[in-house]
mmCIF file of C-alpha atoms in Angstrom:
data_model
loop_
_atom_site.group_PDB
_atom_site.id
_atom_site.type_symbol
_atom_site.label_atom_id
_atom_site.label_comp_id
_atom_site.label_asym_id
_atom_site.label_seq_id
_atom_site.Cartn_x
_atom_site.Cartn_y
_atom_site.Cartn_z
ATOM 1 C CA MET A 1 0.735 -10.224 -29.693
ATOM 2 C CA GLY A 2 -1.715 -11.699 -27.159
ATOM 3 C CA LYS A 3 -1.337 -8.581 -24.741
ATOM 4 C CA LYS A 4 -4.418 -7.111 -22.605
ATOM 5 C CA ILE A 5 -5.864 -3.872 -23.571
ATOM 6 C CA TYR A 6 -7.307 -1.217 -20.869
ATOM 7 C CA PHE A 7 -9.692 2.307 -21.755
ATOM 8 C CA LEU A 8 -8.957 4.548 -19.416
ATOM 9 C CA ARG A 9 -11.480 7.725 -20.121
ATOM 10 C CA SER A 10 -9.270 10.391 -17.835
ATOM 11 C CA ARG A 11 -11.003 14.080 -16.371
ATOM 12 C CA ILE A 12 -14.296 13.021 -15.460
ATOM 13 C CA ASP A 13 -13.913 15.186 -12.579
ATOM 14 C CA ILE A 14 -14.012 17.691 -15.340
ATOM 15 C CA GLU A 15 -17.508 15.890 -16.696
ATOM 16 C CA MET A 16 -18.995 16.492 -12.810
ATOM 17 C CA ASP A 17 -18.178 19.619 -11.960
ATOM 18 C CA ASN A 18 -19.673 20.649 -15.247
ATOM 19 C CA LEU A 19 -22.905 18.619 -14.545
ATOM 20 C CA GLY A 20 -22.486 20.080 -10.751
ATOM 21 C CA LYS A 21 -22.228 24.106 -12.292
ATOM 22 C CA LYS A 22 -25.644 23.357 -14.490
ATOM 23 C CA ASN A 23 -27.461 21.832 -11.014
ATOM 24 C CA ARG A 24 -27.306 18.604 -12.586
ATOM 25 C CA GLN A 25 -25.731 16.835 -9.698
ATOM 26 C CA GLN A 26 -28.810 14.056 -9.284
ATOM 27 C CA ASP A 27 -27.965 12.649 -13.246
ATOM 28 C CA ARG A 28 -23.991 12.010 -12.341
ATOM 29 C CA GLU A 29 -24.721 8.268 -12.825
ATOM 30 C CA LYS A 30 -26.743 9.110 -15.983
ATOM 31 C CA GLU A 31 -23.630 11.244 -17.421
ATOM 32 C CA LEU A 32 -21.219 8.527 -16.035
ATOM 33 C CA ASN A 33 -23.121 5.956 -18.030
ATOM 34 C CA LYS A 34 -23.597 7.603 -21.356
ATOM 35 C CA ILE A 35 -20.079 8.814 -21.584
ATOM 36 C CA ARG A 36 -18.693 5.006 -20.789
ATOM 37 C CA GLN A 37 -20.987 3.784 -23.907
ATOM 38 C CA TYR A 38 -20.189 6.668 -26.063
ATOM 39 C CA CYS A 39 -16.371 5.238 -25.409
ATOM 40 C CA VAL A 40 -17.676 1.810 -26.223
ATOM 41 C CA LYS A 41 -19.581 2.505 -28.928
ATOM 42 C CA LYS A 42 -16.637 4.626 -30.046
ATOM 43 C CA LEU A 43 -13.940 1.144 -29.911
ATOM 44 C CA GLU A 44 -16.528 -1.277 -31.596
ATOM 45 C CA GLU A 45 -16.283 1.148 -34.818
ATOM 46 C CA ILE A 46 -12.748 0.506 -35.070
ATOM 47 C CA LYS A 47 -12.364 -2.942 -34.082
ATOM 48 C CA PHE A 48 -12.353 -3.567 -30.446
ATOM 49 C CA PRO A 49 -15.516 -5.561 -29.806
ATOM 50 C CA SER A 50 -17.136 -5.724 -26.289
ATOM 51 C CA GLN A 51 -13.883 -3.143 -24.535
ATOM 52 C CA GLU A 52 -14.752 -2.017 -21.214
ATOM 53 C CA VAL A 53 -14.354 1.773 -20.268
ATOM 54 C CA PHE A 54 -12.640 3.221 -16.944
ATOM 55 C CA LEU A 55 -13.389 6.543 -16.532
ATOM 56 C CA VAL A 56 -10.941 8.132 -13.999
ATOM 57 C CA SER A 57 -9.628 11.345 -12.722
ATOM 58 C CA SER A 58 -6.026 11.905 -11.117
ATOM 59 C CA TYR A 59 -7.224 14.124 -9.216
ATOM 60 C CA ARG A 60 -10.249 11.820 -7.490
ATOM 61 C CA MET A 61 -8.754 8.664 -7.681
ATOM 62 C CA ASN A 62 -10.414 7.476 -4.914
ATOM 63 C CA ASP A 63 -13.709 8.452 -6.902
ATOM 64 C CA PHE A 64 -15.271 6.572 -9.815
ATOM 65 C CA ASP A 65 -13.036 3.406 -11.228
ATOM 66 C CA PHE A 66 -10.298 4.702 -10.328
ATOM 67 C CA SER A 67 -10.348 1.052 -7.715
ATOM 68 C CA ARG A 68 -12.256 -1.145 -10.036
ATOM 69 C CA PHE A 69 -9.296 -0.892 -12.077
ATOM 70 C CA CYS A 70 -6.554 -0.994 -10.215
ATOM 71 C CA LYS A 71 -8.876 -4.800 -8.483
ATOM 72 C CA VAL A 72 -8.308 -5.939 -12.692
ATOM 73 C CA VAL A 73 -5.464 -5.233 -13.252
ATOM 74 C CA GLU A 74 -4.377 -7.595 -9.773
ATOM 75 C CA SER A 75 -6.407 -10.767 -11.359
ATOM 76 C CA ASP A 76 -5.002 -10.474 -14.335
ATOM 77 C CA LEU A 77 -1.295 -10.244 -12.795
ATOM 78 C CA SER A 78 1.669 -13.061 -11.793
ATOM 79 C CA GLU A 79 1.488 -13.191 -8.270
ATOM 80 C CA ASN A 80 4.886 -11.055 -8.403
ATOM 81 C CA LYS A 81 3.861 -8.798 -10.898
ATOM 82 C CA ARG A 82 0.837 -8.631 -8.626
ATOM 83 C CA HIS A 83 2.162 -7.981 -5.374
ATOM 84 C CA VAL A 84 5.116 -4.884 -7.713
ATOM 85 C CA PHE A 85 2.207 -2.858 -8.773
ATOM 86 C CA ASN A 86 -0.511 -3.209 -5.294
ATOM 87 C CA LEU A 87 3.115 -2.317 -3.849
ATOM 88 C CA SER A 88 3.309 0.651 -6.767
ATOM 89 C CA LEU A 89 -0.281 2.069 -5.924
ATOM 90 C CA PRO A 90 -1.322 5.245 -4.536
ATOM 91 C CA ASN A 91 -2.167 5.378 -0.878
ATOM 92 C CA PHE A 92 -6.205 6.782 -2.046
ATOM 93 C CA SER A 93 -8.100 5.144 -0.208
ATOM 94 C CA THR A 94 -8.835 2.363 1.532
ATOM 95 C CA ASP A 95 -9.167 -0.586 -0.386
ATOM 96 C CA VAL A 96 -5.513 -0.168 -1.696
ATOM 97 C CA ILE A 97 -4.078 -0.101 1.931
ATOM 98 C CA GLU A 98 -5.867 -3.002 1.924
ATOM 99 C CA MET A 99 -4.597 -4.070 -1.485
ATOM 100 C CA LYS A 100 -0.836 -3.714 -0.099
ATOM 101 C CA LYS A 101 -1.511 -5.347 3.738
ATOM 102 C CA ALA A 102 -1.567 -8.783 1.968
ATOM 103 C CA SER A 103 1.688 -7.749 -0.999
ATOM 104 C CA LEU A 104 3.722 -6.942 2.418
ATOM 105 C CA HIS A 105 3.170 -9.474 4.360
ATOM 106 C CA GLN A 106 4.895 -11.448 1.817
ATOM 107 C CA LYS A 107 8.184 -9.046 2.179
ATOM 108 C CA ILE A 108 8.006 -9.815 5.723
ATOM 109 C CA LEU A 109 7.972 -13.452 5.065
ATOM 110 C CA ALA A 110 11.120 -12.644 3.288
ATOM 111 C CA ALA A 111 12.876 -10.479 6.039
ATOM 112 C CA ALA A 112 11.904 -13.428 7.968
ATOM 113 C CA ALA A 113 14.386 -15.873 6.259
ATOM 114 C CA ALA A 114 17.091 -13.280 5.644
ATOM 115 C CA SER A 115 16.811 -13.598 9.621
ATOM 116 C CA PHE A 116 16.752 -17.565 9.791
ATOM 117 C CA VAL A 117 19.448 -17.018 7.735
ATOM 118 C CA ALA A 118 21.732 -14.757 9.523
ATOM 119 C CA GLY A 119 20.504 -17.072 12.874
ATOM 120 C CA ALA A 120 22.749 -20.064 11.497
ATOM 121 C CA SER A 121 26.296 -17.841 12.312
ATOM 122 C CA PRO A 122 28.202 -19.593 14.890
ATOM 123 C CA ILE A 123 29.557 -16.669 16.470
ATOM 124 C CA PRO A 124 27.200 -14.713 19.932
ATOM 125 C CA GLY A 125 25.741 -12.005 18.781
ATOM 126 C CA THR A 126 25.816 -11.587 15.503
ATOM 127 C CA SER A 127 22.149 -12.993 15.469
ATOM 128 C CA LEU A 128 20.749 -10.168 16.707
ATOM 129 C CA GLU A 129 22.241 -7.699 15.440
ATOM 130 C CA TRP A 130 21.522 -8.897 11.800
ATOM 131 C CA ASP A 131 17.890 -9.535 12.844
ATOM 132 C CA ILE A 132 17.946 -5.799 13.386
ATOM 133 C CA ALA A 133 19.483 -4.654 10.950
ATOM 134 C CA ILE A 134 16.372 -6.560 8.875
ATOM 135 C CA LEU A 135 13.753 -5.062 11.455
ATOM 136 C CA VAL A 136 14.665 -1.501 10.712
ATOM 137 C CA LYS A 137 14.952 -2.528 6.782
ATOM 138 C CA THR A 138 11.981 -3.046 6.839
ATOM 139 C CA PHE A 139 10.172 -0.810 9.036
ATOM 140 C CA LEU A 140 11.405 1.839 6.671
ATOM 141 C CA GLU A 141 10.484 0.073 3.402
ATOM 142 C CA ILE A 142 6.633 -0.332 4.830
ATOM 143 C CA ARG A 143 6.486 2.638 6.356
ATOM 144 C CA LYS A 144 7.688 4.034 2.449
ATOM 145 C CA SER A 145 5.068 1.718 0.947
ATOM 146 C CA PHE A 146 2.442 4.002 3.058
ATOM 147 C CA GLY A 147 2.501 6.928 2.762
ATOM 148 C CA LEU A 148 4.017 7.677 5.639
ATOM 149 C CA ASP A 149 7.182 8.941 5.418
ATOM 150 C CA ASP A 150 7.725 12.251 5.087
ATOM 151 C CA GLU A 151 7.971 12.746 1.773
ATOM 152 C CA SER A 152 4.801 11.184 0.910
ATOM 153 C CA LEU A 153 3.176 13.065 3.809
ATOM 154 C CA GLU A 154 4.842 16.532 2.198
ATOM 155 C CA ARG A 155 3.639 15.434 -0.978
ATOM 156 C CA LEU A 156 -0.029 14.439 -0.237
ATOM 157 C CA ALA A 157 -0.438 17.853 1.715
ATOM 158 C CA LEU A 158 0.312 19.613 -0.382
ATOM 159 C CA LYS A 159 -1.463 17.808 -3.602
ATOM 160 C CA VAL A 160 -5.103 18.029 -1.256
ATOM 161 C CA GLY A 161 -4.093 20.914 0.380
ATOM 162 C CA LYS A 162 -3.876 20.986 4.039
ATOM 163 C CA SER A 163 -0.788 20.870 6.098
ATOM 164 C CA VAL A 164 1.429 17.915 6.471
ATOM 165 C CA GLU A 165 1.656 18.367 10.362
ATOM 166 C CA VAL A 166 -2.784 17.633 10.459
ATOM 167 C CA LEU A 167 -1.605 14.425 7.890
ATOM 168 C CA LYS A 168 1.343 14.045 11.111
ATOM 169 C CA ALA A 169 -1.061 14.399 13.920
ATOM 170 C CA GLU A 170 -3.112 10.788 12.136
ATOM 171 C CA VAL A 171 -0.104 8.414 12.333
ATOM 172 C CA LYS A 172 -0.568 8.074 16.470
ATOM 173 C CA ASN A 173 2.250 5.511 17.377
ATOM 174 C CA PRO A 174 5.306 7.216 17.620
ATOM 175 C CA PHE A 175 7.643 4.849 16.661
ATOM 176 C CA ILE A 176 6.325 4.791 12.881
ATOM 177 C CA SER A 177 7.802 8.771 12.621
ATOM 178 C CA ASP A 178 11.650 7.732 14.441
ATOM 179 C CA ILE A 179 11.764 4.479 13.448
ATOM 180 C CA SER A 180 16.176 3.758 13.780
ATOM 181 C CA THR A 181 18.020 0.807 15.568
ATOM 182 C CA ALA A 182 18.123 2.812 18.759
ATOM 183 C CA SER A 183 13.753 2.833 18.539
ATOM 184 C CA VAL A 184 13.543 -1.161 16.963
ATOM 185 C CA MET A 185 15.997 -2.406 20.126
ATOM 186 C CA ARG A 186 13.457 -0.197 22.791
ATOM 187 C CA LEU A 187 10.364 -2.245 20.256
ATOM 188 C CA ILE A 188 12.344 -5.274 20.809
ATOM 189 C CA ALA A 189 13.271 -4.903 25.102
ATOM 190 C CA THR A 190 8.918 -4.121 25.006
ATOM 191 C CA SER A 191 7.142 -6.728 23.021
ATOM 192 C CA VAL A 192 6.302 -10.768 24.451
ATOM 193 C CA ALA A 193 8.812 -11.800 20.228
ATOM 194 C CA GLY A 194 11.314 -9.601 21.329
ATOM 195 C CA ALA A 195 12.058 -11.185 24.841
ATOM 196 C CA VAL A 196 12.067 -14.789 23.741
ATOM 197 C CA MET A 197 14.789 -13.282 20.943
ATOM 198 C CA ILE A 198 16.620 -11.888 23.452
ATOM 199 C CA ALA A 199 16.073 -15.423 25.260
ATOM 200 C CA ALA A 200 17.515 -16.996 21.538
ATOM 201 C CA GLU A 201 20.452 -15.124 21.594
ATOM 202 C CA ALA A 202 21.836 -15.754 25.049
ATOM 203 C CA VAL A 203 20.861 -19.469 24.405
ATOM 204 C CA GLN A 204 23.129 -19.246 20.980
ATOM 205 C CA LEU A 205 25.785 -18.754 23.460
ATOM 206 C CA ILE A 206 25.696 -22.991 24.183
ATOM 207 C CA PRO A 207 27.838 -25.337 21.307
ATOM 208 C CA ILE A 208 25.665 -27.004 19.255
ATOM 209 C CA VAL A 209 22.669 -25.924 21.691
ATOM 210 C CA GLY A 210 22.737 -22.923 20.902
ATOM 211 C CA SER A 211 21.958 -22.737 16.657
ATOM 212 C CA LEU A 212 19.205 -25.847 16.641
ATOM 213 C CA VAL A 213 17.240 -23.027 18.638
ATOM 214 C CA GLY A 214 18.397 -19.652 17.996
ATOM 215 C CA VAL A 215 17.638 -20.526 14.103
ATOM 216 C CA PRO A 216 14.185 -20.968 13.973
ATOM 217 C CA VAL A 217 13.655 -19.174 17.229
ATOM 218 C CA SER A 218 14.927 -15.352 14.935
ATOM 219 C CA PHE A 219 12.551 -16.440 11.987
ATOM 220 C CA LEU A 220 9.143 -16.512 14.545
ATOM 221 C CA THR A 221 9.989 -13.087 16.147
ATOM 222 C CA ILE A 222 10.954 -11.456 12.858
ATOM 223 C CA TYR A 223 8.230 -12.705 11.267
ATOM 224 C CA THR A 224 5.232 -12.039 14.463
ATOM 225 C CA ILE A 225 7.578 -8.222 15.433
ATOM 226 C CA LEU A 226 6.782 -7.410 11.208
ATOM 227 C CA ARG A 227 3.455 -9.191 11.490
ATOM 228 C CA ASN A 228 1.776 -7.444 14.499
ATOM 229 C CA SER A 229 3.843 -3.972 13.569
ATOM 230 C CA LEU A 230 1.685 -4.403 10.423
ATOM 231 C CA ASP A 231 -1.505 -3.922 11.374
ATOM 232 C CA GLU A 232 -0.476 -0.288 12.745
ATOM 233 C CA PHE A 233 0.853 1.492 10.026
ATOM 234 C CA GLY A 234 -1.931 0.573 8.992
ATOM 235 C CA LYS A 235 -4.388 2.112 10.837
ATOM 236 C CA SER A 236 -1.905 4.665 10.399
ATOM 237 C CA ALA A 237 -2.180 4.833 6.372
ATOM 238 C CA VAL A 238 -6.393 4.815 6.689
ATOM 239 C CA ARG A 239 -5.784 7.288 9.430
ATOM 240 C CA VAL A 240 -4.615 9.884 6.892
ATOM 241 C CA ILE A 241 -5.930 8.998 4.122
ATOM 242 C CA ILE A 242 -9.107 9.446 6.153
ATOM 243 C CA LYS A 243 -7.847 13.296 6.564
ATOM 244 C CA ALA A 244 -6.702 14.186 3.454
ATOM 245 C CA THR A 245 -10.209 12.985 1.555
ATOM 246 C CA GLU A 246 -12.567 14.677 3.990
ATOM 247 C CA LYS A 247 -13.964 17.963 3.267
#
């Protein structure tokens, strides 16, 4: 059917643990290469020549070939599928965080476009209400994508055997833990982009001129607020991953 096939050899952590029990940790790369070549040989025997085999462990996803496997899959996907794939990945390494940041940029553009449409409303005050709702929804989606919501942090804490409080402490920005209409309004009120948004809303009271000014300003403001915040979310996600994976 012309589909691409990827071969993964799982549970590689068990093989490495066995090496440790034999005090052969220095043979790690040699043993990994031996396993990989064995798999390739067996694939060739069943008429799958020259296939690449990825050695992975679901318990140690930041180790072995999982990151490389994700990059190979990403490069083979269409743009839309690539974004879905990146956002579906668990946060197991800083590489994944960077991949997600790139895909979330598309979500930011979509949110700004939605604000652009809402900004055309002739009713004063409506545009700002829509913008706040768009920001709350998008911030919640970004937080979940980075695994910074309570449910994701609790799941990660259980997996790595650490308290959820230790992981939550790495989320330095209190806004990330408290995304609501009120907190977004405070963010708007204290940001330069937010001040521009409020000014544009006031200008909308002026017939004709208001709609001409408000629409592009609304797009740029939403985009700027979300883009600036994306880095902060990403930094918190990286700190959480480092804390979760440290010995």
